[in-house]
Coordinates of C-alpha atoms and ligand atoms in Angstrom, one line a residue:
Chain A
M1 CA -0.2 -0.1 0.0
Q2 CA 2.7 2.3 0.9
D3 CA 4.8 1.1 -2.0
H4 CA 1.8 2.1 -4.3
E5 CA 1.2 5.6 -3.0
Q6 CA 5.3 6.1 -3.8
H7 CA 4.4 5.4 -7.5
V8 CA 3.4 8.1 -9.6
S9 CA -0.4 7.8 -10.9
D10 CA -1.3 7.7 -14.7
E11 CA -2.7 11.1 -14.7
E12 CA 0.5 12.6 -13.3
L13 CA 2.6 10.7 -15.6
L14 CA 0.3 12.2 -18.4
L15 CA 0.4 15.7 -17.3
A16 CA 4.0 16.0 -16.8
A17 CA 4.9 14.6 -20.3
D18 CA 2.6 17.3 -21.1
G19 CA 5.0 19.9 -19.2
E20 CA 2.0 20.5 -16.7
T21 CA 3.5 22.5 -14.1
K22 CA 7.4 22.6 -13.5
V23 CA 7.3 21.3 -10.0
L24 CA 5.2 17.9 -11.0
A25 CA 7.3 17.6 -13.9
Q26 CA 10.6 17.5 -12.0
R27 CA 8.9 15.3 -9.4
V28 CA 7.8 13.0 -12.2
Q29 CA 11.1 13.1 -13.9
A30 CA 13.0 12.2 -10.6
H31 CA 11.0 9.3 -9.9
L32 CA 11.2 7.8 -13.3
E33 CA 14.6 7.9 -13.3
A34 CA 14.4 5.7 -10.1
C35 CA 11.5 3.4 -11.2
A36 CA 11.7 1.1 -14.1
R37 CA 7.9 0.2 -13.3
C38 CA 6.7 3.8 -13.9
R39 CA 8.9 4.2 -16.6
T40 CA 7.4 1.0 -18.5
R41 CA 3.8 2.4 -17.6
A42 CA 4.7 5.7 -19.2
A43 CA 6.2 4.1 -22.5
E44 CA 3.2 1.9 -22.7
M45 CA 0.7 4.8 -22.5
E46 CA 2.7 6.9 -25.1
S47 CA 2.8 4.1 -27.4
I48 CA -0.6 3.3 -27.3
L49 CA -1.5 7.0 -27.8
I50 CA 0.7 7.0 -31.0
D51 CA -0.7 3.7 -32.3
L52 CA -4.2 4.9 -31.9
A53 CA -3.6 8.2 -33.5
Q54 CA -1.7 6.7 -36.3
T55 CA -4.6 4.1 -36.7
E56 CA -7.3 6.9 -36.9
R57 CA -5.1 8.3 -39.4
S58 CA -4.7 5.2 -41.5
S59 CA -8.5 4.4 -41.2
L60 CA -9.5 7.9 -42.1
D61 CA -6.9 9.8 -44.4
A62 CA -7.6 8.0 -47.3
E63 CA -11.3 9.5 -47.2
L64 CA -10.3 13.1 -46.8
P65 CA -10.3 14.9 -50.1
P66 CA -7.5 16.9 -51.2
V67 CA -7.1 20.2 -49.0
A68 CA -6.6 22.5 -52.1
G69 CA -10.6 22.4 -53.0
A70 CA -11.7 23.2 -49.5
R71 CA -9.0 25.8 -49.3
A72 CA -10.5 27.8 -52.4
M73 CA -14.2 27.4 -51.1
L74 CA -13.0 29.1 -47.8
R75 CA -11.5 31.9 -49.7
V76 CA -14.6 32.5 -51.9
R77 CA -16.8 32.6 -48.4
M78 CA -14.6 34.7 -46.7
A79 CA -14.8 37.2 -49.4
E80 CA -18.4 36.7 -49.7
L81 CA -18.5 37.5 -46.0
S82 CA -16.6 40.8 -46.3
I83 CA -19.0 42.2 -49.2
D84 CA -21.9 41.2 -47.1
R85 CA -21.0 43.0 -44.1
P86 CA -19.9 46.5 -45.1
G87 CA -18.0 48.0 -42.4
F88 CA -17.1 44.8 -40.7
F89 CA -13.6 45.8 -40.7
S90 CA -13.1 48.9 -38.4
W91 CA -11.1 50.7 -41.2
G92 CA -13.7 49.9 -43.8
R93 CA -15.6 52.6 -43.2
I94 CA -12.7 55.0 -44.0
S95 CA -12.1 53.5 -47.2
G96 CA -15.6 54.1 -48.1
G97 CA -16.6 50.6 -49.2
L98 CA -14.1 50.8 -51.9
L99 CA -13.8 47.2 -53.4
P100 CA -14.4 45.9 -49.8
G101 CA -14.5 42.4 -51.3
V102 CA -10.8 42.5 -52.6
L103 CA -9.7 44.7 -49.5
G104 CA -11.4 42.1 -47.2
A105 CA -9.6 39.2 -49.2
A106 CA -6.4 41.0 -48.5
T107 CA -6.6 41.7 -44.9
L108 CA -8.0 38.2 -44.6
A109 CA -5.0 36.6 -46.2
A110 CA -2.6 38.7 -43.5
V111 CA -4.7 37.6 -40.7
I112 CA -4.3 33.9 -41.6
V113 CA -0.9 34.3 -42.3
L114 CA -0.3 36.3 -38.9
V115 CA -2.4 33.7 -36.9
G116 CA -0.1 31.1 -38.7
V117 CA 2.6 32.6 -37.4
M118 CA 1.4 33.2 -33.9
V119 CA 0.4 29.7 -33.7
V120 CA 3.8 28.3 -34.8
R121 CA 5.4 30.5 -32.0
H122 CA 3.3 29.5 -29.5
F123 CA 4.1 25.7 -30.3
T124 CA 7.8 26.6 -29.9
A125 CA 7.5 29.0 -27.2
T126 CA 5.7 26.4 -24.9
G127 CA 8.2 23.9 -26.1
A128 CA 5.1 21.7 -27.1
S129 CA 6.0 18.1 -26.8
L130 CA 6.4 17.0 -30.2
L131 CA 4.2 14.1 -29.4
L132 CA 2.2 12.7 -32.0
S133 CA 3.4 15.8 -34.6
P134 CA 5.0 14.2 -37.8
D135 CA 8.5 15.1 -36.1
Y136 CA 7.7 13.1 -32.7
G137 CA 11.0 11.5 -31.2
V138 CA 13.4 13.8 -33.2
L139 CA 15.0 14.3 -30.0
P140 CA 16.3 11.5 -27.7
N141 CA 15.6 11.2 -24.1
H142 CA 18.2 12.6 -22.3
M143 CA 17.2 10.2 -19.4
F144 CA 18.2 7.1 -21.7
T145 CA 20.5 9.0 -24.1
P146 CA 22.7 11.6 -22.8
G147 CA 25.3 11.2 -25.2
A148 CA 28.8 9.6 -24.6
A149 CA 32.2 10.3 -26.4
R150 CA 35.4 8.3 -26.2
Q151 CA 38.8 9.6 -25.7
A152 CA 39.5 10.9 -29.0
S153 CA 42.0 13.5 -30.0
L154 CA 41.3 16.4 -32.5
A155 CA 43.8 14.7 -34.8
E156 CA 42.1 11.4 -34.7
V157 CA 38.8 12.8 -35.3
C158 CA 40.2 14.7 -38.1
T159 CA 42.1 12.5 -39.9
L160 CA 40.1 9.3 -39.9
S161 CA 37.5 8.8 -42.5
H162 CA 33.6 8.2 -41.7
E163 CA 34.0 4.6 -42.7
E164 CA 36.7 4.0 -40.3
V165 CA 35.2 5.2 -37.1
V166 CA 31.5 3.9 -37.8
T167 CA 30.8 0.6 -36.4
K168 CA 27.2 -0.9 -37.0
V169 CA 25.1 -1.1 -34.1
S170 CA 24.9 -4.7 -33.3
P171 CA 21.3 -6.4 -33.4
I172 CA 21.6 -6.9 -29.6
E173 CA 22.2 -3.4 -28.9
R174 CA 19.3 -2.2 -31.1
Q175 CA 17.0 -4.7 -29.0
K176 CA 18.4 -3.1 -25.9
V177 CA 17.7 0.6 -27.1
F178 CA 14.1 -0.6 -28.1
A179 CA 13.3 -2.1 -24.9
E180 CA 14.8 1.0 -23.0
Y181 CA 12.4 3.3 -25.0
G182 CA 9.6 0.9 -24.6
I183 CA 9.2 0.6 -28.6
P184 CA 7.6 -2.8 -29.1
S185 CA 9.5 -4.7 -31.8
A186 CA 6.7 -4.7 -34.2
Q187 CA 7.2 -0.8 -34.6
S188 CA 11.1 -1.4 -34.2
D189 CA 11.5 -1.0 -38.3
R190 CA 9.9 2.7 -38.1
Y191 CA 13.2 3.5 -36.4
E192 CA 17.0 3.6 -37.1
V193 CA 19.1 3.5 -34.1
D194 CA 21.4 6.1 -34.4
Y195 CA 24.4 7.6 -32.6
L196 CA 23.5 11.0 -30.8
I197 CA 27.2 12.2 -30.8
T198 CA 28.3 10.7 -34.3
P199 CA 31.3 8.9 -34.2
G200 CA 33.0 11.2 -36.6
L201 CA 32.8 13.8 -33.6
G202 CA 34.1 11.3 -31.1
G203 CA 30.7 9.7 -30.1
D204 CA 30.9 6.2 -28.2
D205 CA 29.8 3.1 -29.1
D206 CA 27.7 3.0 -25.8
I207 CA 24.0 2.6 -25.1
R208 CA 24.0 5.8 -23.5
N209 CA 24.9 7.4 -27.0
L210 CA 22.2 5.5 -29.0
W211 CA 18.6 6.3 -29.8
P212 CA 15.7 5.3 -31.9
E213 CA 15.8 7.9 -34.4
P214 CA 12.2 7.8 -36.3
Y215 CA 12.4 7.5 -40.2
N216 CA 9.5 9.4 -41.1
A217 CA 10.0 12.8 -39.5
E218 CA 9.3 15.4 -42.0
M219 CA 11.7 18.3 -41.0
W220 CA 14.0 16.9 -38.5
N221 CA 15.3 13.8 -39.9
A222 CA 18.3 11.8 -40.2
H223 CA 19.4 13.9 -43.5
R224 CA 19.2 16.8 -41.8
K225 CA 21.3 15.6 -38.7
D226 CA 24.0 14.4 -41.3
V227 CA 24.0 17.9 -42.5
L228 CA 24.9 19.1 -38.8
E229 CA 27.4 16.7 -38.2
E230 CA 29.2 17.6 -41.6
R231 CA 29.2 21.1 -40.6
L232 CA 30.5 20.4 -37.1
H233 CA 33.4 18.4 -38.2
E234 CA 34.3 20.9 -40.4
M235 CA 34.2 23.6 -37.7
V236 CA 36.4 21.5 -35.4
C237 CA 39.0 20.6 -37.9
S238 CA 39.3 24.3 -38.9
H239 CA 39.7 25.0 -35.3
H240 CA 36.7 27.2 -35.3
L241 CA 34.9 25.2 -32.6
D242 CA 36.4 23.2 -29.7
L243 CA 35.5 19.6 -30.3
S244 CA 33.9 19.2 -26.6
V245 CA 31.7 22.4 -27.4
A246 CA 30.7 20.4 -30.5
Q247 CA 30.0 17.3 -28.6
E248 CA 28.2 19.1 -26.1
A249 CA 25.9 21.0 -28.5
I250 CA 24.9 17.9 -30.5
A251 CA 23.9 15.9 -27.4
T252 CA 22.3 18.7 -25.6
N253 CA 20.0 19.3 -28.6
W254 CA 20.9 18.6 -32.0
I255 CA 18.2 20.9 -33.7
A256 CA 19.1 23.8 -31.7
A257 CA 22.7 23.1 -32.4
Y258 CA 21.7 22.9 -36.5
E259 CA 19.7 26.4 -35.9
K260 CA 23.0 27.6 -34.3
Y261 CA 26.0 26.3 -36.7
V262 CA 24.2 25.7 -39.8
P263 CA 24.1 29.0 -42.0
A264 CA 20.7 29.7 -42.8
T265 CA 20.5 28.9 -46.4
P266 CA 17.2 28.2 -48.1
P267 CA 16.1 24.5 -47.8
Q268 CA 16.7 23.6 -51.7
D269 CA 20.3 24.6 -51.4
R270 CA 20.8 22.5 -48.2
D271 CA 19.2 19.6 -49.7
A272 CA 21.3 20.2 -53.0
K273 CA 24.7 20.6 -51.1
L274 CA 23.6 17.6 -49.0
T275 CA 23.0 15.4 -52.1
F276 CA 26.5 16.4 -53.3
Q277 CA 28.3 15.7 -50.3
R278 CA 26.5 12.9 -49.0
R279 CA 28.6 10.0 -48.0
S280 CA 28.5 6.7 -49.4
Chain B
M1 CA -3.5 27.9 -40.7
F2 CA -6.2 26.4 -42.6
D3 CA -3.9 23.9 -44.5
Q4 CA -2.5 22.8 -40.7
Y5 CA -5.7 22.4 -39.1
R6 CA -8.1 21.1 -41.6
D7 CA -7.4 17.5 -41.9
P8 CA -7.0 17.3 -38.0
L9 CA -10.5 19.0 -37.7
L10 CA -12.2 17.2 -40.4
R11 CA -10.7 13.8 -39.0
Y12 CA -12.1 14.8 -35.5
S13 CA -15.7 15.3 -37.1
V14 CA -15.5 12.3 -39.6
S15 CA -14.5 10.3 -36.3
F16 CA -17.8 11.0 -34.5
G17 CA -19.7 9.6 -37.5
V18 CA -20.6 12.6 -39.3
P19 CA -19.9 12.1 -43.0
V20 CA -17.1 13.4 -44.9
P21 CA -19.1 16.4 -46.9
D22 CA -20.9 17.4 -43.8
G23 CA -17.5 17.4 -41.7
E24 CA -16.0 19.5 -44.7
E25 CA -18.7 22.0 -44.0
I26 CA -17.8 22.1 -40.2
V27 CA -14.4 23.0 -40.9
Q28 CA -15.2 25.7 -43.1
E29 CA -17.9 27.1 -40.5
V30 CA -15.2 26.8 -37.9
F31 CA -12.7 29.0 -40.4
L32 CA -15.4 31.4 -41.0
S33 CA -15.9 32.0 -37.2
L34 CA -12.2 32.4 -36.5
F35 CA -12.0 34.9 -38.9
R36 CA -15.1 36.7 -37.3
H37 CA -13.6 35.9 -33.9
L38 CA -10.2 37.7 -34.8
Q39 CA -12.0 40.5 -36.4
L40 CA -13.9 41.3 -33.7
G41 CA -10.5 41.6 -31.7
R42 CA -11.4 38.9 -29.5
S43 CA -8.8 36.9 -27.4
R44 CA -6.2 35.1 -29.1
Q45 CA -5.3 32.8 -26.5
N46 CA -5.5 29.2 -27.1
L47 CA -6.6 29.5 -30.5
R48 CA -5.9 25.9 -31.1
G49 CA -8.4 24.9 -28.4
W50 CA -10.8 27.6 -29.8
I51 CA -11.2 26.0 -33.3
F52 CA -11.5 22.6 -31.7
R53 CA -14.3 23.8 -29.5
V54 CA -16.4 25.4 -32.4
A55 CA -15.5 22.0 -34.5
H56 CA -16.7 20.2 -31.5
N57 CA -20.0 21.9 -30.8
L58 CA -20.6 21.6 -34.5
T59 CA -19.8 18.0 -34.8
L60 CA -22.2 16.9 -31.9
K61 CA -24.9 19.4 -33.4
Q62 CA -24.3 17.7 -36.9
R63 CA -24.4 14.0 -35.6
Y64 CA -27.6 14.8 -33.6
A65 CA -29.3 16.1 -36.9
N66 CA -28.0 13.0 -38.9
K67 CA -29.2 10.3 -36.2
R68 CA -32.6 11.2 -37.0
L69 CA -31.6 9.7 -40.4
P70 CA -30.6 6.2 -40.9
A71 CA -27.0 7.0 -41.1
A72 CA -24.8 4.4 -42.6
T73 CA -21.7 5.9 -40.6
Q74 CA -23.3 5.6 -37.2
E75 CA -24.7 2.2 -37.8
D76 CA -20.9 1.1 -38.6
A77 CA -19.9 2.8 -35.3
D78 CA -22.5 1.0 -33.6
I79 CA -21.4 -2.6 -34.8
A80 CA -17.9 -1.8 -34.3
A81 CA -18.4 -0.8 -30.8
Q82 CA -20.3 -4.3 -30.4
R83 CA -17.2 -5.9 -31.3
T84 CA -15.5 -4.6 -28.3
D85 CA -14.0 -8.1 -27.1
P86 CA -11.1 -7.6 -24.4
R87 CA -10.2 -11.1 -25.1
P88 CA -9.5 -11.7 -28.7
N89 CA -8.5 -14.9 -29.9
P90 CA -4.8 -15.6 -30.3
E91 CA -4.9 -15.7 -34.3
D92 CA -6.5 -12.5 -34.3
A93 CA -4.2 -10.7 -31.8
C94 CA -1.4 -11.4 -34.4
S95 CA -2.9 -9.4 -37.3
D96 CA -2.3 -5.6 -37.0
A97 CA -5.7 -4.9 -39.0
Q98 CA -7.3 -6.9 -36.1
R99 CA -5.6 -5.2 -33.4
Q100 CA -6.5 -1.7 -35.1
Q101 CA -10.0 -2.6 -35.1
R102 CA -10.0 -3.5 -31.7
L103 CA -8.5 -0.2 -30.5
L104 CA -11.1 1.6 -32.9
A105 CA -14.1 -0.3 -31.3
V106 CA -12.9 0.5 -27.7
V107 CA -12.8 4.2 -28.6
R108 CA -16.0 4.3 -30.3
A109 CA -17.4 2.4 -27.0
L110 CA -16.2 5.2 -24.6
P111 CA -18.4 7.9 -23.4
D112 CA -18.5 11.3 -25.8
V113 CA -16.2 13.4 -23.8
D114 CA -13.5 10.7 -23.1
Q115 CA -13.5 10.2 -27.0
S116 CA -13.1 14.1 -27.2
C117 CA -10.2 14.5 -25.0
L118 CA -8.6 11.2 -26.7
R119 CA -9.2 12.6 -30.1
M120 CA -7.8 15.9 -29.5
R121 CA -4.9 14.5 -27.7
A122 CA -4.2 12.2 -30.5
E123 CA -4.2 15.4 -32.6
G124 CA -1.5 16.8 -30.7
L125 CA -3.5 19.3 -28.4
H126 CA -2.0 19.9 -25.1
Y127 CA -4.3 19.1 -21.9
R128 CA -4.9 22.6 -21.0
E129 CA -6.0 23.3 -24.5
I130 CA -8.2 20.4 -24.1
A131 CA -9.7 21.5 -21.0
G132 CA -10.3 25.0 -22.8
A133 CA -11.9 23.3 -25.6
L134 CA -14.4 21.2 -23.9
G135 CA -14.9 23.5 -21.0
I136 CA -13.8 21.1 -18.4
S137 CA -10.7 21.2 -15.8
L138 CA -7.3 20.0 -16.6
G139 CA -8.0 17.5 -13.9
S140 CA -10.9 15.9 -15.7
V141 CA -9.1 15.8 -19.1
S142 CA -5.8 13.8 -17.5
M143 CA -8.3 11.7 -15.5
S144 CA -10.5 10.9 -18.9
I145 CA -7.1 10.0 -20.7
A146 CA -5.5 8.1 -18.4
R147 CA -8.8 6.0 -17.9
S148 CA -9.0 5.5 -21.8
L149 CA -5.6 4.5 -22.4
G150 CA -6.0 2.1 -19.5
K151 CA -8.9 0.5 -21.3
L152 CA -7.0 0.6 -24.3
I153 CA -4.0 -0.7 -23.1
R154 CA -6.0 -3.8 -21.1
A155 CA -7.8 -4.4 -24.6
D156 CA -4.3 -4.4 -26.3
Q157 CA -2.9 -6.9 -23.9
G158 CA -5.9 -9.4 -24.2
Ligands
LIG301 ZN1 7.2 4.1 -9.9

């Protein structure tokens, strides 16, 4: 009974995973680090929720008509709405009803863009758990994967070729990683077990440096991480960045590191460069 | 924003048994309402919760209207709900499609408010946003989802 009281309730696990109250999240995090049972439970809940979302999508998405028609319809209706209601906009009166439909549509486009930006900001600002977004799982759980580096000198890192340092992750190690993250074996083909700190930057062949990276991430996928790795390698070997700083940056939050170190070129250019430089 | 939320909102409506064309109309109405809402300078807090709330209300209204007619989707949902069997036989348990059917059947058998919480969560809303959308407390949302996930996990493990 007392033992039961010490565990975290399902509600608390869910709320903490959603970042609800810092205090609770910290308490739950501390408990999870010590309690395998609650870790398993948390993974179980998360996994069933993801499965459910995917099930809903796979059973419904085929029925949904393309978005373009609906978008065009909405534009027409919004334009109509502004014609129907002259003076609907506060500045509508000033313009004396001059082409209200056209102006309305223009404002509307601005509003939609503005709202879109606000919503995106809101997501980023609240650090919305990427749960269930197409980019869910693109950052490793630091509890399981803090990152680990081997004793490697700068000279070693900069002279050895990629092929010389990368060792293939063994099936046993893969299984360990999936077990740790509570990923059922049936879903394991959705993930690549990847090094957090790449061996090319001195990353170690250690379970603390391995995590299941989802294949289907739209934005922050393995290709993008490769770009970051090459960039950091280049900076380290041209003495523009300390090896330890590069390792720390990629281990802490590789997406933030990407934003910080990869020059902001348009995505097409990056992709073109990527294809060009892609290691065999 | 429309492109981002049209599919989630439409899925939400359709998953409650509303036919796709009706669902599409609901989504249109949601965005027209949003347009008016913003133009009137109303609160921009929890806009995601706000659009789901409008979609939720319109969906339930539409479903009620459709129930008066014999709607195939509603019947399907009822049939699927009857299939809720916590102990499937071992051969079935191996099949992915069977498992999906089982999960969906569990969800459809849940009370409306539990289905709403779960589906909004599945569309990526935060608990706080769901609470705002459904006009219930944060505690009720987390309890509802914990309860539903518990049922799903039990059904899944057989
Ligand atoms: Zn525990």
